Coordinates of C-alpha atoms in Angstrom, one line a residue:
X1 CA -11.0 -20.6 -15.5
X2 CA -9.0 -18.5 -18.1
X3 CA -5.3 -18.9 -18.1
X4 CA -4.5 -15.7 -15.9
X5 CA -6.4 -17.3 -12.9
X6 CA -4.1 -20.5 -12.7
X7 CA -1.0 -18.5 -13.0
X8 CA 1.1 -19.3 -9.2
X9 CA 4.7 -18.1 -10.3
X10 CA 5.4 -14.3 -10.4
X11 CA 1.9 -13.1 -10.2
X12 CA 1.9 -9.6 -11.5
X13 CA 0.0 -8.1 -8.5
X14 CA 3.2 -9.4 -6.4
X15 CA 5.8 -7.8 -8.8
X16 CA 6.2 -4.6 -6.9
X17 CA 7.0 -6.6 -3.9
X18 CA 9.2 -8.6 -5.5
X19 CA 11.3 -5.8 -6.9
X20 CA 11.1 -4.0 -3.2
X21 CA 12.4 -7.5 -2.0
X22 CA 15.4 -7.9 -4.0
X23 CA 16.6 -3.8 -4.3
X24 CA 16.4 -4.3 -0.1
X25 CA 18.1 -7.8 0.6
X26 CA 19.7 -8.7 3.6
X27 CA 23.2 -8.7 4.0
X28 CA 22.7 -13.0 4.1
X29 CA 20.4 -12.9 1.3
X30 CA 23.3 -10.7 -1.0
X31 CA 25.7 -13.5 0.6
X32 CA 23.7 -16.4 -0.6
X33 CA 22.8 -14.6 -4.1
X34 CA 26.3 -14.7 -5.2
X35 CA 26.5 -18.4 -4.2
X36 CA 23.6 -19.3 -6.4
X37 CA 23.2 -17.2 -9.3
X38 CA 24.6 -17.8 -12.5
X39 CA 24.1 -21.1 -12.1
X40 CA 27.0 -21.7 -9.9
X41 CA 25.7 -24.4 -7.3
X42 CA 26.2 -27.5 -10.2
X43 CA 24.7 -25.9 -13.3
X44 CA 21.0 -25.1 -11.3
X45 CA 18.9 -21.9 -12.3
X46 CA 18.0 -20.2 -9.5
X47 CA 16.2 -17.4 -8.8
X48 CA 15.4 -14.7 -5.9
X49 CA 12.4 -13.1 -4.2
X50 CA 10.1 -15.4 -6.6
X51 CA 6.6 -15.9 -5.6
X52 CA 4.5 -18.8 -5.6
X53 CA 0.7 -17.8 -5.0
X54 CA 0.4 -15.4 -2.6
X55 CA 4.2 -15.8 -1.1
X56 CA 7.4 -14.4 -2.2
X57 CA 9.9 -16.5 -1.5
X58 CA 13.9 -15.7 -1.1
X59 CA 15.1 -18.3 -3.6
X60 CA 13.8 -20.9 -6.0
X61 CA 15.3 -23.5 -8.3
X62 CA 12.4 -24.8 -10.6
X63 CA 14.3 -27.6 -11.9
X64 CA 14.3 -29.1 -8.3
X65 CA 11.3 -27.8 -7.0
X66 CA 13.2 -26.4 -4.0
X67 CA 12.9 -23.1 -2.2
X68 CA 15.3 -22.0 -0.5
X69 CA 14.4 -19.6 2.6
X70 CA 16.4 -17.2 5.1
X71 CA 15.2 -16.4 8.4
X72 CA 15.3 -13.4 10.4
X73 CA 14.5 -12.9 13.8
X74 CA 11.0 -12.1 13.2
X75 CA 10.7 -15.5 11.9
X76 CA 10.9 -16.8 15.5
X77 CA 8.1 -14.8 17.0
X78 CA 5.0 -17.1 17.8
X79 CA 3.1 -15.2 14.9
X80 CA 6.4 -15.7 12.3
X81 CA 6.7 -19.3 13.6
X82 CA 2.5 -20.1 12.4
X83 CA 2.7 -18.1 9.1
X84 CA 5.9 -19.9 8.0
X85 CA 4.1 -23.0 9.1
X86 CA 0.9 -22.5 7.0
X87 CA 3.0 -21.3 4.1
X88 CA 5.8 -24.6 4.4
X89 CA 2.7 -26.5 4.5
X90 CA 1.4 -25.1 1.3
X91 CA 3.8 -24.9 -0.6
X92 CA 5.4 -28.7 0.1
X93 CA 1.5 -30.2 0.6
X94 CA -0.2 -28.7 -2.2
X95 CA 2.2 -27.9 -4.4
X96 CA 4.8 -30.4 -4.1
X97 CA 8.0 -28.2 -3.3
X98 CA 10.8 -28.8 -1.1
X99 CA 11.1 -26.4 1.5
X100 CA 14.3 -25.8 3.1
X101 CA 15.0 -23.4 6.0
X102 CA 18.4 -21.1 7.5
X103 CA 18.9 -19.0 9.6
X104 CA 20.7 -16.0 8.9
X105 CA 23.5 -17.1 11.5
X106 CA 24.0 -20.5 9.3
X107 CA 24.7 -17.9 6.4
X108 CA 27.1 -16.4 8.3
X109 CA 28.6 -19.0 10.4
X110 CA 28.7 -22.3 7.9
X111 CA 28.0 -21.0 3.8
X112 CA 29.8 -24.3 2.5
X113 CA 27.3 -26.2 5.3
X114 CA 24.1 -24.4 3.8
X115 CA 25.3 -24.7 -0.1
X116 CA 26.2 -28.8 1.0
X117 CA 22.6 -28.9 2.5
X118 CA 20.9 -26.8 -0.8
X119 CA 23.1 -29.4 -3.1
X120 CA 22.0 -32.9 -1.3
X121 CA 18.2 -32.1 -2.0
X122 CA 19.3 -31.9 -6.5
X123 CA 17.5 -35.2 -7.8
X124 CA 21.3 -36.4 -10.1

């Protein structure tokens, strides 16, 4: 294996859906963005609509090992509720991330809950 096959973060084939991603946010993703970047949740890097393998994620800290993902409603279909499954299991089994879920309401309801939640899983 040459080191282009074992290449899992920002897998050139998944850049123009990356870029779609973030240029078409959600209004809870925007909300959450300007939480986060710059390092303002206690000095952590993160960064949005990063993929890992195959997935793109919303947001991902490296330094922690966390992503960070919004749900929509078609998240809680039958079908959303087994791909997120497969891909949670993944990305925390094989890979050793921490996987942490919202839904869009929590963005919009309880920020300072979510950024609390986001801030418990940082290791110091």
């Amino acid at each position: 294996m040459n080191k282009y096959s074992q290449k899992i973060h920002n897998r050139h084939y998944l850049k123009p859906t990356r870029r779609y991603l973030r240029n078409h946010s959600t209004p809870e993703e925007s909300m959450l963005w300007e939480k986060l970047k710059e390092r303002k949740l206690d000095g952590r890097k993160f960064r949005r609509q990063h993929s890992i393998g195959r997935w793109v994620v919303d947001f991902y800290c490296p330094a922690e090992k966390l992503v960070v993902e919004l749900d929509g409603v078609h998240h809680f279909t039958e079908e959303g509720k087994l791909n997120d499954r497969a891909r949670d299991a993944c990305l925390a089994g094989e890979l050793s991330l921490k996987i942490l879920r919202f839904p869009n309401s929590a963005i919009r309801d309880n920020i300072a809950g979510v950024l609390t939640t986001i801030h418990s899983c940082f290791t110091d």
